[in-house]
Coordinates of C-alpha atoms in Angstrom, one line a residue:
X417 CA 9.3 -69.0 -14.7
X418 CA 8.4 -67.1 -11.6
X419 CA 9.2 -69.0 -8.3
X420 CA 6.5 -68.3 -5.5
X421 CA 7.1 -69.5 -1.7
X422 CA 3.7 -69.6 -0.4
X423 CA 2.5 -68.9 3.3
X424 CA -0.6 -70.4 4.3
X425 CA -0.5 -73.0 2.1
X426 CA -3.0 -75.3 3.7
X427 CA -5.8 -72.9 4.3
X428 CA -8.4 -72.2 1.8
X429 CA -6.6 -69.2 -0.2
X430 CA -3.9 -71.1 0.0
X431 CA -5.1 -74.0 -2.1
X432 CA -7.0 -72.3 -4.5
X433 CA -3.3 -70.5 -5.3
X434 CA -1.6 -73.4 -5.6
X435 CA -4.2 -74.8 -8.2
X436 CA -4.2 -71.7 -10.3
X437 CA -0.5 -71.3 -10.1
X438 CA -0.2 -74.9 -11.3
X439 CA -2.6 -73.9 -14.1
X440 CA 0.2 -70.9 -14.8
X441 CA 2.4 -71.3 -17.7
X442 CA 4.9 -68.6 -16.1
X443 CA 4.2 -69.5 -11.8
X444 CA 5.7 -72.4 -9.7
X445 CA 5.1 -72.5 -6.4
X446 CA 8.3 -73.9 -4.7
X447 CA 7.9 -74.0 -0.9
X448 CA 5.2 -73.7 1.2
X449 CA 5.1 -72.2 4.9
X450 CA 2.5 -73.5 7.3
X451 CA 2.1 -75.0 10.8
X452 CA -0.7 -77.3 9.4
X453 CA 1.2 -80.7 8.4
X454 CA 2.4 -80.9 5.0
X455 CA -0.1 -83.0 2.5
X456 CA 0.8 -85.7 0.5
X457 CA 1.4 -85.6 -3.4
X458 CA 3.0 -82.2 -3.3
X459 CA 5.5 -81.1 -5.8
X460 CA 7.1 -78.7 -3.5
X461 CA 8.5 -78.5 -0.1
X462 CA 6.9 -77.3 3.1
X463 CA 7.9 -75.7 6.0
X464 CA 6.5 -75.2 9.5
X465 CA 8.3 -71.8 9.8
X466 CA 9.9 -69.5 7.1
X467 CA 13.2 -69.2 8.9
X468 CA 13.9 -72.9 7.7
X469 CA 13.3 -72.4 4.0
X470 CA 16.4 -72.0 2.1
X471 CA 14.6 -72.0 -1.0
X472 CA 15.6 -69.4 -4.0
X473 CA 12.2 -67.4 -4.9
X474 CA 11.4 -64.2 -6.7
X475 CA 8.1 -63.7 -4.8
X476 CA 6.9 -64.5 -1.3
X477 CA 3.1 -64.4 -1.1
X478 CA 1.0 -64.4 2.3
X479 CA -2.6 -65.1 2.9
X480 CA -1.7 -65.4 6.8
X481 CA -5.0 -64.1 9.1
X482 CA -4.1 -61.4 11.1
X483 CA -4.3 -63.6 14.2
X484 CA -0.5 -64.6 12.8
X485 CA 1.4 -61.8 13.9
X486 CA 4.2 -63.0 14.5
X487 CA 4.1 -65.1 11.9
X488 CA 3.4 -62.0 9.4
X489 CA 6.5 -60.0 10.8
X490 CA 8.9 -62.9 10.5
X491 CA 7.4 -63.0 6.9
X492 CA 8.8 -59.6 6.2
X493 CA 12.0 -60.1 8.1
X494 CA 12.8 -63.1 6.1
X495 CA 11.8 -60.5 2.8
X496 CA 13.9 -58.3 4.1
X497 CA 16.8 -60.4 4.5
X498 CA 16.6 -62.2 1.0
X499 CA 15.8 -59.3 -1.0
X500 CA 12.7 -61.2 -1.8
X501 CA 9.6 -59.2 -2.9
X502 CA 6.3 -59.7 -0.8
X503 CA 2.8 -60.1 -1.8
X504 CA 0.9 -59.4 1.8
X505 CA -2.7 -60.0 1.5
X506 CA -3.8 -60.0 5.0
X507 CA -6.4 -57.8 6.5
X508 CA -7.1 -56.5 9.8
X509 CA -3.0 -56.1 11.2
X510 CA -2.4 -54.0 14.0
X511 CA -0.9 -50.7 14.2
X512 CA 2.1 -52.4 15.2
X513 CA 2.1 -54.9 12.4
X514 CA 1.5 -52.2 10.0
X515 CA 4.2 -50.1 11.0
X516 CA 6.8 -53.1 11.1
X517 CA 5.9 -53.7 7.3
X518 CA 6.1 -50.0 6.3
X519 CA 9.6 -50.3 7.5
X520 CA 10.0 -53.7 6.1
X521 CA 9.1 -52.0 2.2
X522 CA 11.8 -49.4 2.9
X523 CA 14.5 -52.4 1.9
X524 CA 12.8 -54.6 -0.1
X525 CA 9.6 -54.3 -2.6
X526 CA 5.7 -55.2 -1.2
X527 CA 2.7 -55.1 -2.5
X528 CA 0.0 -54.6 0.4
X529 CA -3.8 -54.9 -0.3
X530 CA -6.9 -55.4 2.1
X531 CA -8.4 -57.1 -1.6
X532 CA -6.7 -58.6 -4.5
X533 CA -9.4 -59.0 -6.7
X534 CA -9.0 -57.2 -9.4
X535 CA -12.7 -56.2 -10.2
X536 CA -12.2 -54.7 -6.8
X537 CA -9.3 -52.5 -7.4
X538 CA -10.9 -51.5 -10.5
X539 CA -13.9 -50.3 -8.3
X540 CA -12.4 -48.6 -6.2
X541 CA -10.4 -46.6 -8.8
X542 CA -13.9 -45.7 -10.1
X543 CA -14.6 -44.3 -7.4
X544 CA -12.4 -42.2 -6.8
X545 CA -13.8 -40.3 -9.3
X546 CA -17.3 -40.4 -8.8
X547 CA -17.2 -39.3 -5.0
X548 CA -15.7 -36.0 -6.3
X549 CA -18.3 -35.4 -8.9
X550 CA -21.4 -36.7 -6.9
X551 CA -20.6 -35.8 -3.2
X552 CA -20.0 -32.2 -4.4
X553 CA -23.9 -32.7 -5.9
X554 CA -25.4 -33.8 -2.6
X555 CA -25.0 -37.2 -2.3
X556 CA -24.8 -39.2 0.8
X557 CA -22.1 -42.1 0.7
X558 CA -23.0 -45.5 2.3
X559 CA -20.8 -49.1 2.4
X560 CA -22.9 -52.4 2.9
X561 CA -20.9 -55.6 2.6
X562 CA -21.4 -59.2 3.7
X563 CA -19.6 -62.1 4.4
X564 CA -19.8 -65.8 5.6
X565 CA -20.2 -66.4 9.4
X566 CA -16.6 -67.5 9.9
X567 CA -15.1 -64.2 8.9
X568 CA -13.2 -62.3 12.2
X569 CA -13.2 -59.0 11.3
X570 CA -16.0 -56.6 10.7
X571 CA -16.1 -54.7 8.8
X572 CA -13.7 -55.9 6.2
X573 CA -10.8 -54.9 5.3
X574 CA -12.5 -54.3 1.6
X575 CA -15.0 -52.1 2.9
X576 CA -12.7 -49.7 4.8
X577 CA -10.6 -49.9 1.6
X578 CA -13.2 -48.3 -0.1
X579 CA -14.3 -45.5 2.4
X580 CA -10.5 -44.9 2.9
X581 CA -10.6 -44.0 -1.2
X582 CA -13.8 -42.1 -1.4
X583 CA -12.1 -40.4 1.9
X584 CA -8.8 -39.8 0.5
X585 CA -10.7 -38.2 -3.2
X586 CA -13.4 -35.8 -1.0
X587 CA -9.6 -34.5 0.6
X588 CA -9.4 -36.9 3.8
X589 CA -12.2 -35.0 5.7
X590 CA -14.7 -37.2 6.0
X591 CA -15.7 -39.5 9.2
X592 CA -16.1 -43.1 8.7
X593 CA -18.9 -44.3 10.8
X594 CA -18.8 -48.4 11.4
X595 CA -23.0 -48.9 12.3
X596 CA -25.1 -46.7 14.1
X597 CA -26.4 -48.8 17.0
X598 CA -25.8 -46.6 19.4
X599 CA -26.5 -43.0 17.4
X600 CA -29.7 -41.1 18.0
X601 CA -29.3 -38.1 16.2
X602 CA -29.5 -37.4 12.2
X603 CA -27.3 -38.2 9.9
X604 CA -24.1 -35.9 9.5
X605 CA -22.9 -34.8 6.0
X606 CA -19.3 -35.5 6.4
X607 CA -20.2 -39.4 7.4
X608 CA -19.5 -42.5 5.1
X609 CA -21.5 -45.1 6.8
X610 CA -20.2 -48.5 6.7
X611 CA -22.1 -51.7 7.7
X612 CA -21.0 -55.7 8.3
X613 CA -23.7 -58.5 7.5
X614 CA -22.2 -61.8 8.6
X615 CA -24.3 -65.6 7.4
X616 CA -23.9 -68.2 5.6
X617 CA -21.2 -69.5 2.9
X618 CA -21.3 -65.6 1.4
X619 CA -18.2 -65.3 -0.4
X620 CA -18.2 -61.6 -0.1
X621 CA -20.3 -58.7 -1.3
X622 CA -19.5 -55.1 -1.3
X623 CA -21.8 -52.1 -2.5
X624 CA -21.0 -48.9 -2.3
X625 CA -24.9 -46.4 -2.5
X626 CA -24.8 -42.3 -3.0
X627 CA -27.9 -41.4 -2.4
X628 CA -29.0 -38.0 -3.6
X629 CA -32.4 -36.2 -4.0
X630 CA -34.7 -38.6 -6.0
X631 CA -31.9 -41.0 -7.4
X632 CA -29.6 -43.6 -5.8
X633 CA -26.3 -45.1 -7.8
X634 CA -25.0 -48.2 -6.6
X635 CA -21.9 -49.8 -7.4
X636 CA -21.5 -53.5 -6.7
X637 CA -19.0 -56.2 -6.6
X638 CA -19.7 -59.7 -5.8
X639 CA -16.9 -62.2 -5.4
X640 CA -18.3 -65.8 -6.5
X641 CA -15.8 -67.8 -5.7
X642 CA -12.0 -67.2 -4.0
X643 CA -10.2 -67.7 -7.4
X644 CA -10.7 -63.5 -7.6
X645 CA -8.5 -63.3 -4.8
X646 CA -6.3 -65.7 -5.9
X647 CA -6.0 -64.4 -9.9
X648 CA -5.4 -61.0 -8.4
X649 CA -2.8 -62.0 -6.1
X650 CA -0.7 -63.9 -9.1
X651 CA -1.0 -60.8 -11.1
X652 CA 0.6 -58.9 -8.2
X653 CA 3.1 -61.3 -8.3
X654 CA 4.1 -60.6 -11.5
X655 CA 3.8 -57.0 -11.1
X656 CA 5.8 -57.0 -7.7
X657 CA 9.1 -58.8 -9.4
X658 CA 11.9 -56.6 -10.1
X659 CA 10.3 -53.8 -8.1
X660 CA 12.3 -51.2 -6.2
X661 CA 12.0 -51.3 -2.6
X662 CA 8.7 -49.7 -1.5
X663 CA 5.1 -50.2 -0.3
X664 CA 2.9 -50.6 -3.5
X665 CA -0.6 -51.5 -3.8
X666 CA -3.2 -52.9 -6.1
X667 CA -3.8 -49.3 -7.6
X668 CA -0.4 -49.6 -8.8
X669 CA -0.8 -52.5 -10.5
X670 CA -4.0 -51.3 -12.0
X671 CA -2.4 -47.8 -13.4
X672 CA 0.3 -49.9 -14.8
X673 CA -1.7 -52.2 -17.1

């Protein structure tokens, strides 16, 4: 049995987690961490702050926002300290944060994503592939995603995900441009464009167009419902036990299976 302390407990990831953990034959959840007081009918402990949780775990998982910096370091410190592997599965840190949880995955194992769905990860494996053979045949590259109104950060952490892969295939050259409000010139051939729509109750949507002379390819994920996030997180869970210290991601987990 795989024992999971769970940060953000309350909030909406949170919940979903603790339903499909429950649903786990090999996942027990057995502390969570959140300043939201604790709910009744739980079968585990919770905790306003990490530091107090003397619980014995073999996985810490965090769907903190990035608001929750300190918070998210104390998270990594406490990781640290326990030799306790940590799923991380906020987006938008600061330089700062990030740095701290580089350092953090020099002593203990954490597995970092800006997404955990799998379908996701899977996509953007893809196309790491596919930006090589179709930028190379005169393709422009273009990111669209959406998300519901109460989302912080634009654009997501998905969508700069993706352009950081199809970046990092095409040899880290190419400029990321976030909108083009302000731009009154053409389009330059080294951009990947990347645009935010924000409305509604949208789950989120990412597509990622290469547009080419006379054909466009799209590739598309839609997330329906947060149990994508929350299945992908459990499986990094069980991929992040018994790891070596270091700072894994998704695409780890995906080459493994």
């Amino acid at each position: 049995m795989i024992k999971l302390i769970l940060c953000g407990c309350f909030g909406r990831m949170g919940k979903v987690i603790q339903q499909l953990a429950a649903q786990a034959a090999d996942m027990e959840v057995v502390a969570g961490i959140d300043i939201i007081p604790a709910e009744s009918g739980l079968t585990f402990p919770t905790y306003s702050d990490i530091g107090s949780c003397n619980m014995t775990a073999d996985a810490v998982v965090s769907f903190l926002p990035p608001t929750a910096v300190g918070e998210t370091l104390a998270i990594a410190e406490y990781c640290v300290s326990r030799k306790i592997p940590l799923v991380l599965c906020t987006t938008g840190l600061s330089a700062d944060v990030e740095t701290a949880i580089r350092q953090a995955a020099e002593k203990v194992a954490i597995l970092q994503s800006a997404n955990m769905s799998l379908g996701i990860n899977l996509l953007s494996n893809m196309l790491a592939k596919a930006s090589r053979l179709l930028y190379d045949s005169g393709f422009d590259i273009e990111i669209i995603e959406k998300h519901h109104n109460q989302k912080l950060d634009a654009p997501s952490g998905t969508a700069l995900l993706l352009g950081n892969t199809i970046n990092n295939a095409l040899g880290g050259n190419m400029n990321i441009i976030n909108g083009r409000s302000n731009a009154h010139k053409k389009r330059a051939r080294d951009e990947i464009g990347v645009h935010a729509l924000r409305g509604g109750s949208i789950v989120g949507e990412h597509s990622v167009i290469f547009a080419g002379l006379d054909e466009i390819i799209e590739f598309t994920h839609i997330a329906q419902s947060r149990d994508a996030f929350a299945v992908g997180a459990l499986q990094a869970v069980r991929f992040i036990k018994g790891k070596p210290a270091g700072l894994f991601t998704m695409q780890d987990l995906i080459e493994e299976i």
